[in-house]
Short mmCIF file of C-alpha atoms in Angstrom, two decimals:
data_model
loop_
_atom_site.label_atom_id
_atom_site.label_comp_id
_atom_site.label_asym_id
_atom_site.label_seq_id
_atom_site.Cartn_x
_atom_site.Cartn_y
_atom_site.Cartn_z
CA MET A 1 113.01 -10.49 96.42
CA LEU A 2 110.88 -11.44 93.42
CA THR A 3 107.81 -13.56 93.91
CA VAL A 4 107.43 -16.52 91.56
CA ALA A 5 104.67 -14.65 89.70
CA GLN A 6 106.95 -11.62 89.20
CA ALA A 7 109.87 -13.81 88.09
CA PHE A 8 107.71 -15.60 85.52
CA GLU A 9 106.43 -12.31 84.11
CA GLN A 10 110.03 -11.15 83.62
CA PHE A 11 111.03 -14.53 82.17
CA MET A 12 108.19 -14.47 79.64
CA HIS A 13 109.24 -10.97 78.59
CA ASN A 14 112.84 -12.16 78.11
CA LEU A 15 111.68 -14.81 75.61
CA GLU A 16 109.85 -12.35 73.36
CA LEU A 17 111.34 -11.38 70.00
CA GLN A 18 112.84 -7.91 69.97
CA ALA A 19 111.48 -5.32 67.54
CA GLY A 20 114.71 -5.40 65.50
CA GLU A 21 114.53 -9.19 65.10
CA ASP A 22 110.93 -8.96 63.93
CA ARG A 23 111.67 -6.22 61.37
CA GLU A 24 114.68 -8.07 60.01
CA ALA A 25 112.73 -11.32 59.71
CA LYS A 26 109.97 -9.61 57.70
CA ARG A 27 112.52 -7.83 55.48
CA GLN A 28 114.31 -11.08 54.68
CA GLU A 29 110.99 -12.85 54.11
CA ARG A 30 110.11 -10.29 51.41
CA ASN A 31 113.55 -10.78 49.81
CA VAL A 32 113.16 -14.56 49.69
CA PHE A 33 109.63 -14.33 48.29
CA GLU A 34 110.66 -11.89 45.56
CA ALA A 35 113.66 -14.06 44.68
CA MET A 36 111.42 -17.11 44.31
CA ARG A 37 108.93 -15.15 42.20
CA ARG A 38 111.66 -14.47 39.66
CA HIS A 39 112.26 -18.21 39.23
CA LEU A 40 109.27 -20.35 40.11
CA ARG A 41 106.46 -17.78 40.34
CA PRO A 42 104.77 -18.62 43.66
CA ARG A 43 101.37 -16.98 43.94
CA GLU A 44 101.67 -15.97 47.59
CA SER A 45 103.50 -16.72 50.81
CA ILE A 46 102.45 -17.49 54.36
CA LEU A 47 104.72 -17.04 57.36
CA SER A 48 103.93 -20.32 59.05
CA GLY A 49 105.50 -22.45 61.77
CA SER A 50 106.16 -21.05 65.23
CA TYR A 51 106.86 -17.55 63.86
CA GLY A 52 103.47 -17.45 62.14
CA ARG A 53 101.72 -18.75 65.25
CA ASN A 54 103.59 -16.28 67.50
CA THR A 55 105.17 -19.04 69.57
CA ALA A 56 108.78 -18.43 68.46
CA ILE A 57 111.37 -17.49 71.08
CA ARG A 58 114.52 -15.44 70.89
CA PRO A 59 117.12 -15.72 69.58
CA LEU A 60 115.24 -16.24 66.33
CA HIS A 61 116.68 -18.91 64.03
CA ASP A 62 114.63 -20.69 61.38
CA ILE A 63 111.33 -19.30 60.06
CA ASP A 64 108.92 -21.42 58.04
CA LEU A 65 108.01 -19.72 54.76
CA PHE A 66 105.11 -21.49 53.05
CA LEU A 67 105.13 -20.69 49.31
CA ILE A 68 101.93 -21.40 47.41
CA PHE A 69 102.21 -22.41 43.76
CA THR A 70 99.62 -23.21 41.14
CA ALA A 71 100.23 -26.47 39.28
CA ALA A 72 101.21 -24.54 36.14
CA ALA A 73 103.88 -22.65 38.07
CA SER A 74 105.57 -25.80 39.35
CA GLY A 75 108.18 -25.56 36.62
CA THR A 76 106.81 -26.80 33.34
CA GLY A 77 103.34 -27.86 34.38
CA GLU A 78 104.01 -31.61 34.37
CA ALA A 79 103.61 -33.86 37.38
CA VAL A 80 106.58 -33.27 39.68
CA GLY A 81 107.85 -35.55 42.42
CA PRO A 82 108.41 -34.14 45.92
CA GLU A 83 112.20 -34.37 45.86
CA ALA A 84 112.43 -32.94 42.35
CA PHE A 85 110.31 -29.95 43.40
CA LEU A 86 112.48 -29.30 46.44
CA LYS A 87 115.59 -29.47 44.25
CA ARG A 88 114.11 -26.78 42.00
CA VAL A 89 113.55 -24.58 45.05
CA LYS A 90 117.12 -25.25 46.23
CA GLN A 91 118.56 -24.36 42.83
CA ALA A 92 116.51 -21.15 42.63
CA LEU A 93 117.62 -20.02 46.10
CA GLU A 94 121.29 -20.65 45.35
CA GLN A 95 121.04 -18.74 42.07
CA GLU A 96 119.42 -15.77 43.76
CA PHE A 97 121.74 -15.73 46.77
CA PRO A 98 125.26 -16.47 45.45
CA GLY A 99 127.61 -17.93 48.02
CA LYS A 100 124.76 -19.39 50.06
CA GLN A 101 124.37 -23.16 50.18
CA ALA A 102 120.75 -24.18 50.60
CA LYS A 103 120.06 -27.44 52.41
CA LEU A 104 117.51 -29.98 51.22
CA GLN A 105 115.29 -31.21 54.07
CA ASN A 106 112.37 -33.62 54.28
CA ARG A 107 109.63 -31.08 53.53
CA SER A 108 111.54 -27.86 52.94
CA VAL A 109 114.75 -26.19 51.81
CA ASN A 110 116.74 -24.27 54.42
CA ILE A 111 118.79 -21.18 53.68
CA GLU A 112 120.55 -19.11 56.34
CA PHE A 113 121.65 -15.49 56.12
CA SER A 114 124.89 -14.44 57.77
CA GLY A 115 124.94 -11.50 60.13
CA THR A 116 121.49 -12.06 61.55
CA GLY A 117 121.67 -15.83 61.99
CA ILE A 118 118.09 -15.99 60.73
CA GLY A 119 117.33 -18.80 58.31
CA PHE A 120 114.26 -19.79 56.37
CA ASP A 121 112.74 -23.22 55.87
CA VAL A 122 111.08 -22.72 52.49
CA VAL A 123 108.11 -25.08 52.15
CA PRO A 124 106.75 -25.29 48.57
CA ALA A 125 103.04 -26.05 48.37
CA LEU A 126 100.65 -26.78 45.51
CA GLU A 127 97.07 -25.69 46.07
CA ASP A 128 94.50 -28.41 45.49
CA PRO A 129 92.56 -27.25 42.38
CA ARG A 130 89.33 -28.82 43.67
CA ARG A 131 89.60 -27.57 47.27
CA PRO A 132 90.83 -24.00 47.68
CA GLY A 133 92.80 -23.53 50.90
CA ILE A 134 94.06 -27.12 50.95
CA TYR A 135 97.70 -27.57 49.97
CA TRP A 136 99.97 -30.44 49.00
CA ILE A 137 103.53 -30.26 50.33
CA PRO A 138 106.45 -32.60 49.56
CA ASP A 139 107.53 -35.35 51.93
CA VAL A 140 110.80 -36.88 50.74
CA ARG A 141 110.81 -39.73 53.28
CA LYS A 142 107.37 -40.83 52.13
CA GLY A 143 108.24 -40.19 48.50
CA ASP A 144 104.87 -38.48 48.10
CA TRP A 145 102.89 -35.27 48.62
CA ILE A 146 100.93 -34.78 51.85
CA GLN A 147 98.14 -32.34 52.68
CA SER A 148 98.56 -29.30 54.92
CA ASP A 149 97.00 -25.96 55.75
CA PRO A 150 99.14 -23.63 57.92
CA ARG A 151 96.24 -21.21 58.33
CA LYS A 152 94.33 -23.95 60.18
CA HIS A 153 97.38 -24.46 62.42
CA ILE A 154 97.36 -20.76 63.29
CA GLU A 155 93.62 -20.89 63.99
CA ALA A 156 94.02 -23.93 66.27
CA CYS A 157 96.78 -22.20 68.25
CA ASP A 158 94.82 -18.95 68.53
CA ALA A 159 91.69 -20.80 69.67
CA ALA A 160 93.56 -22.71 72.39
CA ASN A 161 95.24 -19.48 73.51
CA ALA A 162 91.84 -17.76 73.75
CA ARG A 163 90.47 -20.63 75.87
CA ALA A 164 93.44 -20.11 78.21
CA THR A 165 92.76 -16.35 78.49
CA GLN A 166 95.84 -15.55 76.35
CA ARG A 167 98.22 -17.42 78.67
CA LEU A 168 98.94 -20.45 76.47
CA LYS A 169 101.35 -18.87 73.99
CA PRO A 170 103.67 -17.58 76.75
CA LEU A 171 103.55 -21.05 78.33
CA ILE A 172 104.43 -22.68 74.97
CA LYS A 173 107.40 -20.33 74.65
CA ALA A 174 108.56 -21.29 78.15
CA LEU A 175 108.19 -24.99 77.29
CA LYS A 176 110.25 -24.43 74.15
CA ARG A 177 113.06 -22.87 76.19
CA TRP A 178 113.02 -25.87 78.53
CA ASN A 179 113.02 -28.23 75.55
CA GLN A 180 115.92 -26.35 73.98
CA LEU A 181 117.98 -26.63 77.17
CA GLN A 182 117.27 -30.38 77.23
CA GLY A 183 118.60 -30.85 73.69
CA LYS A 184 115.09 -30.83 72.13
CA PRO A 185 113.97 -34.34 73.13
CA VAL A 186 110.38 -33.43 72.16
CA PRO A 187 109.67 -32.20 68.60
CA SER A 188 108.61 -28.57 68.89
CA PHE A 189 105.33 -28.84 66.98
CA LEU A 190 104.35 -31.98 68.91
CA MET A 191 104.86 -30.04 72.14
CA GLU A 192 102.61 -27.25 70.86
CA VAL A 193 99.83 -29.59 69.77
CA MET A 194 99.86 -31.42 73.11
CA ALA A 195 99.67 -28.04 74.87
CA TYR A 196 96.51 -27.11 72.90
CA LYS A 197 94.77 -30.08 74.50
CA GLY A 198 96.52 -30.04 77.87
CA ILE A 199 95.54 -26.49 78.72
CA ASP A 200 91.84 -27.41 78.65
CA SER A 201 92.14 -29.38 81.91
CA PHE A 202 94.14 -26.68 83.70
CA GLN A 203 92.48 -25.30 86.85
CA PRO A 204 94.76 -22.83 88.63
CA ASP A 205 94.86 -22.19 92.36
CA GLY A 206 94.59 -18.43 92.91
CA ARG A 207 97.16 -18.57 95.74
CA LEU A 208 100.06 -19.53 93.42
CA SER A 209 101.61 -18.16 90.24
CA VAL A 210 99.35 -19.05 87.31
CA TYR A 211 102.29 -19.48 84.92
CA ALA A 212 104.16 -21.73 87.37
CA GLN A 213 101.06 -23.88 87.81
CA GLY A 214 100.50 -23.93 84.05
CA MET A 215 104.04 -25.17 83.46
CA ALA A 216 103.68 -27.88 86.09
CA HIS A 217 100.33 -28.96 84.65
CA LEU A 218 101.60 -29.15 81.06
CA PHE A 219 104.75 -31.05 82.05
CA GLN A 220 102.56 -33.63 83.79
CA PHE A 221 100.02 -33.78 80.97
CA MET A 222 102.68 -34.23 78.28
CA SER A 223 104.64 -36.85 80.19
CA GLY A 224 101.49 -38.94 80.44
CA ARG A 225 100.30 -38.46 76.86
CA ILE A 226 103.40 -38.17 74.67
CA MET A 227 103.26 -41.81 73.54
CA GLU A 228 99.77 -41.35 72.05
CA GLN A 229 99.02 -40.49 68.42
CA TRP A 230 98.52 -36.75 68.03
CA PRO A 231 96.43 -35.72 64.99
CA GLU A 232 97.63 -32.87 62.84
CA PRO A 233 95.56 -29.76 63.82
CA ALA A 234 94.17 -29.14 60.33
CA GLY A 235 92.96 -32.74 60.15
CA LEU A 236 94.76 -33.22 56.83
CA GLY A 237 98.26 -34.60 57.17
CA PRO A 238 99.77 -37.51 59.09
CA PRO A 239 99.88 -37.42 62.92
CA VAL A 240 102.26 -34.84 64.32
CA ASN A 241 104.41 -37.56 65.91
CA SER A 242 104.51 -39.61 62.70
CA GLY A 243 108.12 -40.48 61.95
CA VAL A 244 109.31 -39.79 65.51
CA GLY A 245 111.12 -42.89 66.74
CA GLN A 246 109.98 -44.77 69.83
CA THR A 247 113.38 -44.18 71.44
CA ASN A 248 113.03 -40.42 70.99
CA LEU A 249 109.52 -40.43 72.43
CA LEU A 250 110.65 -42.45 75.45
CA GLN A 251 113.52 -40.02 76.02
CA GLY A 252 111.08 -37.12 75.79
CA GLN A 253 108.75 -38.83 78.27
CA GLN A 254 111.63 -39.38 80.69
CA ARG A 255 112.70 -35.72 80.54
CA LEU A 256 109.12 -34.51 80.94
CA SER A 257 108.63 -36.77 83.96
CA GLY A 258 111.75 -35.33 85.57
CA ALA A 259 110.52 -31.79 84.87
CA THR A 260 107.13 -32.70 86.37
CA ARG A 261 108.79 -33.71 89.64
CA ARG A 262 110.94 -30.56 89.83
CA ALA A 263 107.97 -28.33 89.00
CA ALA A 264 105.91 -29.96 91.78
CA GLN A 265 108.75 -29.27 94.23
CA ALA A 266 108.87 -25.63 93.11
CA LEU A 267 105.12 -25.24 93.61
CA GLU A 268 105.38 -26.70 97.10
CA LEU A 269 108.16 -24.24 98.01
CA GLU A 270 106.06 -21.37 96.69
CA ARG A 271 103.07 -22.65 98.69
CA VAL A 272 105.04 -22.39 101.97
CA GLY A 273 106.42 -18.95 101.07
CA ASP A 274 109.96 -19.95 100.05
CA MET A 275 110.17 -17.75 96.94
CA ALA A 276 113.96 -17.96 96.71
CA GLY A 277 113.88 -21.76 96.74
CA ALA A 278 111.03 -21.94 94.24
CA ASN A 279 112.68 -19.47 91.87
CA ALA A 280 115.98 -21.36 92.09
CA LEU A 281 114.23 -24.56 90.96
CA TRP A 282 112.47 -22.80 88.10
CA ARG A 283 115.78 -21.26 87.01
CA GLU A 284 117.32 -24.76 86.95
CA LEU A 285 114.49 -25.89 84.67
CA LEU A 286 114.22 -22.81 82.45
CA GLY A 287 117.75 -21.45 82.24
CA THR A 288 119.36 -18.07 82.69
CA ASP A 289 116.54 -16.09 81.06
CA TYR A 290 114.65 -16.83 84.27
CA PRO A 291 115.66 -14.10 86.77
CA GLU A 292 118.05 -15.16 89.51
CA ARG A 293 116.66 -12.99 92.27
#
């Protein structure tokens, strides 16, 4: 019979991207970048989002592709509104990939490739001419451009993972699987940002699985703090939970509270040596990627 620690190790492995998925994602990223260069001349690209931070889980779906433009390459050089810029990106993608219908989103344009099921959220960004490394990205709902820096997001995630002795990223992936099974009541990036802070107060008991305790701790931390304002990690854009409705946050809090209770029960079963009972509870929370026995 697997101990809880052994089951979690196997579960974490099951969430990792396979080598073929990773190769295909990078191949398609190069294709999209080259296609955009032929039309709108982006200067460079950054694989951002969960894929760029190495917190994506399998099966891989949408990858954030951050395309950096100079102001002169934004089309004709004139001031361009956020929605108009996104429409240019959409048109360029559809011209380069005939038969594909790109979808306009709030800050990006999504295009999906058949066969692999991998899609890209293409985020166009204009570099601030006075502050290199600071970028302006479109926000259709606001009708304006907002600041961002995905490299700072990667740095914040890596720093928190280092503080947690490289255990945070696997825990974030496990939280994402739980969130996915719940119908994604908590926005994915909000969950990550809360985890960066929550892991700092984690003090594991050496007698129990560290990953199990980490999950229980983060469930409890998030359920108690989800209603707060969570600053964007680069300190540039609006709060991460900006635009998330109160109803959605309350639903997320309710689901996290329920997970906190179940995780506490699982820890107690592990504490008294009932590995089968503890693993059964974790499998209920984390789905069939968590080993049955």
